[in-house]
Every structure is written in C-alpha cells, then in structure tokens.
CSV table of C-alpha atoms in Angstrom, one decimal:
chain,number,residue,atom,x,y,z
P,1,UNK,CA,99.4,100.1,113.3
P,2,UNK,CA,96.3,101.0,111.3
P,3,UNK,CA,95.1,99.2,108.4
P,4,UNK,CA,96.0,102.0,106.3
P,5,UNK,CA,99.5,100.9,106.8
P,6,UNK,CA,98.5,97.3,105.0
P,7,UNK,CA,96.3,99.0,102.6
P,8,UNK,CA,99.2,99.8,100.2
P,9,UNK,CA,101.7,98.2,98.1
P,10,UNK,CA,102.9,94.7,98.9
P,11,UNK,CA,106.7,95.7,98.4
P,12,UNK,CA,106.5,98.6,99.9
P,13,UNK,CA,104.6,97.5,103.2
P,14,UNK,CA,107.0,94.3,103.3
P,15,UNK,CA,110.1,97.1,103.5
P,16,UNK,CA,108.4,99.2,106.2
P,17,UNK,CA,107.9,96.5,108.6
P,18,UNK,CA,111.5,96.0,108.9
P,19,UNK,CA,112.0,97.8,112.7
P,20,UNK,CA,108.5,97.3,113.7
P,21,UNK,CA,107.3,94.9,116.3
P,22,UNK,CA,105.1,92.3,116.3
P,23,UNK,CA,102.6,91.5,119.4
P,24,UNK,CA,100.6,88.5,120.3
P,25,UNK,CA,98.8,88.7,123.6
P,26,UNK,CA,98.9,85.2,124.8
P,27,UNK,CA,97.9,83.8,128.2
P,28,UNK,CA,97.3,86.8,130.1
P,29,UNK,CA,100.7,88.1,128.1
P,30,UNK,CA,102.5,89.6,125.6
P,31,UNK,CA,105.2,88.1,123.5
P,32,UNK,CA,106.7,90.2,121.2
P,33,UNK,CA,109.8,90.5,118.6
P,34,UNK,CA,111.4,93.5,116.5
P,35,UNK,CA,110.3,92.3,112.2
P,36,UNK,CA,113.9,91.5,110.6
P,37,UNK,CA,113.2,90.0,108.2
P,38,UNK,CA,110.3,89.9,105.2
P,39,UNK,CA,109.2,88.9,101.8
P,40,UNK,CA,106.3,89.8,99.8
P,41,UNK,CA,103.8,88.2,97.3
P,42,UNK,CA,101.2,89.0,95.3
P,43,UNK,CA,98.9,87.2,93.2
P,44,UNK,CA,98.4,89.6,90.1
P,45,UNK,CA,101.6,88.8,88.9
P,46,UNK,CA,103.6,86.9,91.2
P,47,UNK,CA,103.6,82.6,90.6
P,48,UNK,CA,105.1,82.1,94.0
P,49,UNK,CA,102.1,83.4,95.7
P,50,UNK,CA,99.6,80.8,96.5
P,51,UNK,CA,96.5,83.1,95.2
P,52,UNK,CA,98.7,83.4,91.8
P,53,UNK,CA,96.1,84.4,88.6
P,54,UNK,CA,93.8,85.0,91.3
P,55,UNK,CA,93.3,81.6,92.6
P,56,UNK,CA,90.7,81.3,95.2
P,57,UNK,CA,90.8,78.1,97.3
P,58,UNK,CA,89.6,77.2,100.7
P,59,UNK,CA,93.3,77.9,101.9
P,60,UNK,CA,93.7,80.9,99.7
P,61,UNK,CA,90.3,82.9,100.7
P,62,UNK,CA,92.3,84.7,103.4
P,63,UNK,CA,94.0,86.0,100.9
P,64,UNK,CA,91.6,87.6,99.5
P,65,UNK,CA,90.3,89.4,102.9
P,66,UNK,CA,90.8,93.3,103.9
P,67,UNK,CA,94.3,94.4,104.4
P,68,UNK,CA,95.3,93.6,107.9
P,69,UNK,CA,94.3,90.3,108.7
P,70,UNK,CA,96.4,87.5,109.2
P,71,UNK,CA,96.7,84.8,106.8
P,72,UNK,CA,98.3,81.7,108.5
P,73,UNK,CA,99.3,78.7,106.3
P,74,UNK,CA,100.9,74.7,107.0
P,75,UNK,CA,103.5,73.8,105.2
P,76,UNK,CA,105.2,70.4,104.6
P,77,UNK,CA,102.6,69.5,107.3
P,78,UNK,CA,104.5,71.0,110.4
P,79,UNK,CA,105.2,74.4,110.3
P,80,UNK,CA,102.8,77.4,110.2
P,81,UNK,CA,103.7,80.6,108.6
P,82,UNK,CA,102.2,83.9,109.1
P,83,UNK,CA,101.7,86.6,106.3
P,84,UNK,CA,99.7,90.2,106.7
P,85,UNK,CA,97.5,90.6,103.9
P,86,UNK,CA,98.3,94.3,102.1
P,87,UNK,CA,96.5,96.0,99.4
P,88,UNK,CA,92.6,96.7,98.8
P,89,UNK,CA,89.8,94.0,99.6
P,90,UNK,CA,89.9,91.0,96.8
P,91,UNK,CA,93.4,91.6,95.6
P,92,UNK,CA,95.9,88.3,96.9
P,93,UNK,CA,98.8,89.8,98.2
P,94,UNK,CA,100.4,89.6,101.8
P,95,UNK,CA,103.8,89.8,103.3
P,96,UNK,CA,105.3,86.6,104.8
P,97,UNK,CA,107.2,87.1,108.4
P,98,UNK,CA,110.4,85.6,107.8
P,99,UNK,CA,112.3,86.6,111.5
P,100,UNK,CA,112.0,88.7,114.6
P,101,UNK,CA,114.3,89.6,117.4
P,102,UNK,CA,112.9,88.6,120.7
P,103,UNK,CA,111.8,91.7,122.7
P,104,UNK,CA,109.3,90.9,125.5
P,105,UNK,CA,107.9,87.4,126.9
P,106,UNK,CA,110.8,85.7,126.2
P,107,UNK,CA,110.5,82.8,128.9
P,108,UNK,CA,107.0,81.9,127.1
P,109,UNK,CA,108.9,81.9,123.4
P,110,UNK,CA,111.2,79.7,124.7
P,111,UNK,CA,109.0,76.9,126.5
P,112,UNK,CA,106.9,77.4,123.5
P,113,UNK,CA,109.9,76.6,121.3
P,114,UNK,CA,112.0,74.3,122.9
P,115,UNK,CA,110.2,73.4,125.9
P,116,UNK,CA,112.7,75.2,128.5
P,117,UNK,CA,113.6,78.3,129.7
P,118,UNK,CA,116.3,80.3,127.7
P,119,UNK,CA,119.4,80.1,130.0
P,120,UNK,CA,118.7,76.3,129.0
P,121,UNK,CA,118.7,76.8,125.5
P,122,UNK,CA,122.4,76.1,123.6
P,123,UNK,CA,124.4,79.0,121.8
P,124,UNK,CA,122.7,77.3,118.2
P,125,UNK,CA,118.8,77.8,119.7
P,126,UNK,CA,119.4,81.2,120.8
P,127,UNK,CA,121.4,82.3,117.7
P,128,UNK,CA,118.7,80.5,115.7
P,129,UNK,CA,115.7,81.5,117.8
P,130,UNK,CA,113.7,83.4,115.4
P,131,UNK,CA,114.8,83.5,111.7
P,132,UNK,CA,112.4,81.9,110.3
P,133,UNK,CA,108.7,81.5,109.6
P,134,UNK,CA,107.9,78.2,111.3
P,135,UNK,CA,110.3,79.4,114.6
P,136,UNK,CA,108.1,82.5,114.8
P,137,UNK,CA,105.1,81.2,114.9
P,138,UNK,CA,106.1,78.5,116.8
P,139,UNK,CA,107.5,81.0,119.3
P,140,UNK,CA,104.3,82.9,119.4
P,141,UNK,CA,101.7,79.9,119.6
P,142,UNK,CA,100.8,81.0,116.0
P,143,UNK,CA,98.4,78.2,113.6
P,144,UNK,CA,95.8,77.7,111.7
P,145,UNK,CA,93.2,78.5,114.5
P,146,UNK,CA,94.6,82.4,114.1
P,147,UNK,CA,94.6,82.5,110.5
P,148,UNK,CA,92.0,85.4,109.8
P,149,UNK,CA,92.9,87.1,112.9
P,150,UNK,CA,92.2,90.8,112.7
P,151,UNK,CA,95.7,92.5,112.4
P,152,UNK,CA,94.4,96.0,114.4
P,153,UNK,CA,93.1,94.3,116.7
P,154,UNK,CA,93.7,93.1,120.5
P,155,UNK,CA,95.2,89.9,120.1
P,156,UNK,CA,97.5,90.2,117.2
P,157,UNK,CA,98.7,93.2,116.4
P,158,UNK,CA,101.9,95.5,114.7
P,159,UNK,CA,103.5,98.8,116.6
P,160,UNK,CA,105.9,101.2,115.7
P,161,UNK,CA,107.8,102.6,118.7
P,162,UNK,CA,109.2,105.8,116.5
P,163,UNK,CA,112.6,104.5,116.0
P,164,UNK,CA,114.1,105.4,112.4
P,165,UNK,CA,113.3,102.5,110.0
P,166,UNK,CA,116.8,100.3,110.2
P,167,UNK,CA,119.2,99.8,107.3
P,168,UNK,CA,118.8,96.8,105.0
P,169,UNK,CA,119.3,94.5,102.5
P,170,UNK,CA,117.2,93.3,99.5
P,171,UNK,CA,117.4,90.0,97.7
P,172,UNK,CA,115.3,87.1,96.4
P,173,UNK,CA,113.0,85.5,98.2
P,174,UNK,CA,113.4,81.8,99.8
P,175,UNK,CA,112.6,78.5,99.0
P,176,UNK,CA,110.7,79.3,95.5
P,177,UNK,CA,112.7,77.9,92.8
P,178,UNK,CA,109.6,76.9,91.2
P,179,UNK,CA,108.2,80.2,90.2
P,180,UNK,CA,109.6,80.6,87.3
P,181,UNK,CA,111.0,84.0,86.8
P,182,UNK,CA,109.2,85.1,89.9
P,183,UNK,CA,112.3,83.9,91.8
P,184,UNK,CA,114.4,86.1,90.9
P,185,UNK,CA,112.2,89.2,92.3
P,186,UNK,CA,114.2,91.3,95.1
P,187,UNK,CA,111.1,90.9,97.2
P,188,UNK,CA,112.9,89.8,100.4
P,189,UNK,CA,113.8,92.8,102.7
P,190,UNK,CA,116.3,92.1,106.1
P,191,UNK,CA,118.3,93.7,108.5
C-alpha cells in the first residue's frame, strides 16, 4: 500500500483496511494476517487518543510522524499495540489494529504466542488467536523496538490482494470509558 492510502482521513482509512493484509517479514519470513478488525483516533478532537489537544510527549511524537509509519505503544506494562499513523505530517491521528485472521507463517505466530505449534494449541487459543491488539503483536514479534517503523517499507508493510472490501459492522470503540463523549464515537470497524 502507498502512503497515499494513510495520507487521508482517520475514519475512513480505519474502514478500508478491513480485508487488507498485514505483513511483517521476520526471520527470514513472512507472517501475515487478513485486518478484521479496527478503530481510529485522532487528536484534534478525539480525548481517547493519546496525542488528544495535540499533546506531544516522548511516547506521543510518533504520532505526530508522516502517514505510514507505525506507532507502537505498552500498555498496562505487557502488551504492545500497533496503530498506522493517517493524515498529513504533525496531525495525531492513527488507526489501532484490533484483529487479524492468520494467513501465512502460521507455525511462527503460534510459538511466538503460545510457545507451540498450532495443532498443539486448544479450541479457545485458536478461536482466540488474533482478536486483539496485544495477540497481534504478540503473534508478529511486534514492540516498542518497531515503533516508527516505516509502513511502505520492507519489513512492515499493508497489501491489498484486489478482493472486494468485506461487509461490516460499526460500533464504539473498546476499553475507553474515560473519554468522555468520545466513547460513544462509531469509530470501531469489524468483519
């Protein structure tokens, strides 16, 4: 995907990635999943985005960066979560990845996720594999030490095989009750 894709509205980018698939080249190999499942934020307006009012901090200047880059976060000290910054240069907005469905380097997801291979993993791992942020990076050997990563480039990247965008639903986002209004915004987009 070019970074025109990213260099757009937050909402609508967050929509379009639903069907796409995400690739991390990793060890000599690619893991990869189908996007199912989204949210978007964006710091103008929105108090559940960490860069809300424009808020620059060391953890928020990624942020802040050229549409298409990565912006990797921790939260409650053990689970990374991966966002793709959208709209022009110095405006804080991204889209979180909220779930994928597995579609190449499977074995690797799996040892990276549970430490064995998936015919070991039990009916709840594999129907919970990847839907949610800290699974998905987890899966993909995702952190901190990516955050910044250039989203058109080698390592990380987004591709669109063709395939008609997928029907789906729209609701609030997760885990924000304390934004205020902002919690109510239909900003989440899954399959």
């Amino acid at each position: 995907m070019s970074r025109d894709f990213f260099d757009r509205d937050t909402v609508t980018v967050a929509r379009e990635l639903l069907g796409k698939y995400l690739v991390r080249m990793w060890n000599g190999q690619a893991l990869a999943g189908r996007i199912t499942e989204t949210e978007a934020y964006i710091g103008r307006c929105d108090k559940a985005c960490h860069a809300y009012g424009y808020k620059r901090t060391p953890r928020t200047e990624t942020l802040f960066a050229r549409p298409g880059t990565a912006y990797i976060y921790l939260i409650y000290g053990m689970y990374h979560c991966l966002n793709f910054v959208t709209e022009p240069e110095g405006e804080p907005a991204a889209v979180l990845l909220r779930g994928l469905e597995p579609a190449a380097g499977i074995e690797a997801m799996s040892l990276n996720r549970f430490g064995r291979l998936p015919d070991g993993m039990t009916a709840y791992q594999k129907s919970h594999f990847l839907d949610g942020p800290g699974k998905v990076c987890r899966a993909l050997a995702l952190t901190r030490a990516q955050n910044g990563l250039d989203l058109c480039g080698e390592e990380l990247f987004l591709w669109d095989d063709g395939a008609p965008a997928p029907p789906f639903h729209t609701g609030p986002r997760v885990g924000i009750d304390y934004a205020q209004e902002a919690r109510d915004f239909p900003w989440r987009f899954y399959v």
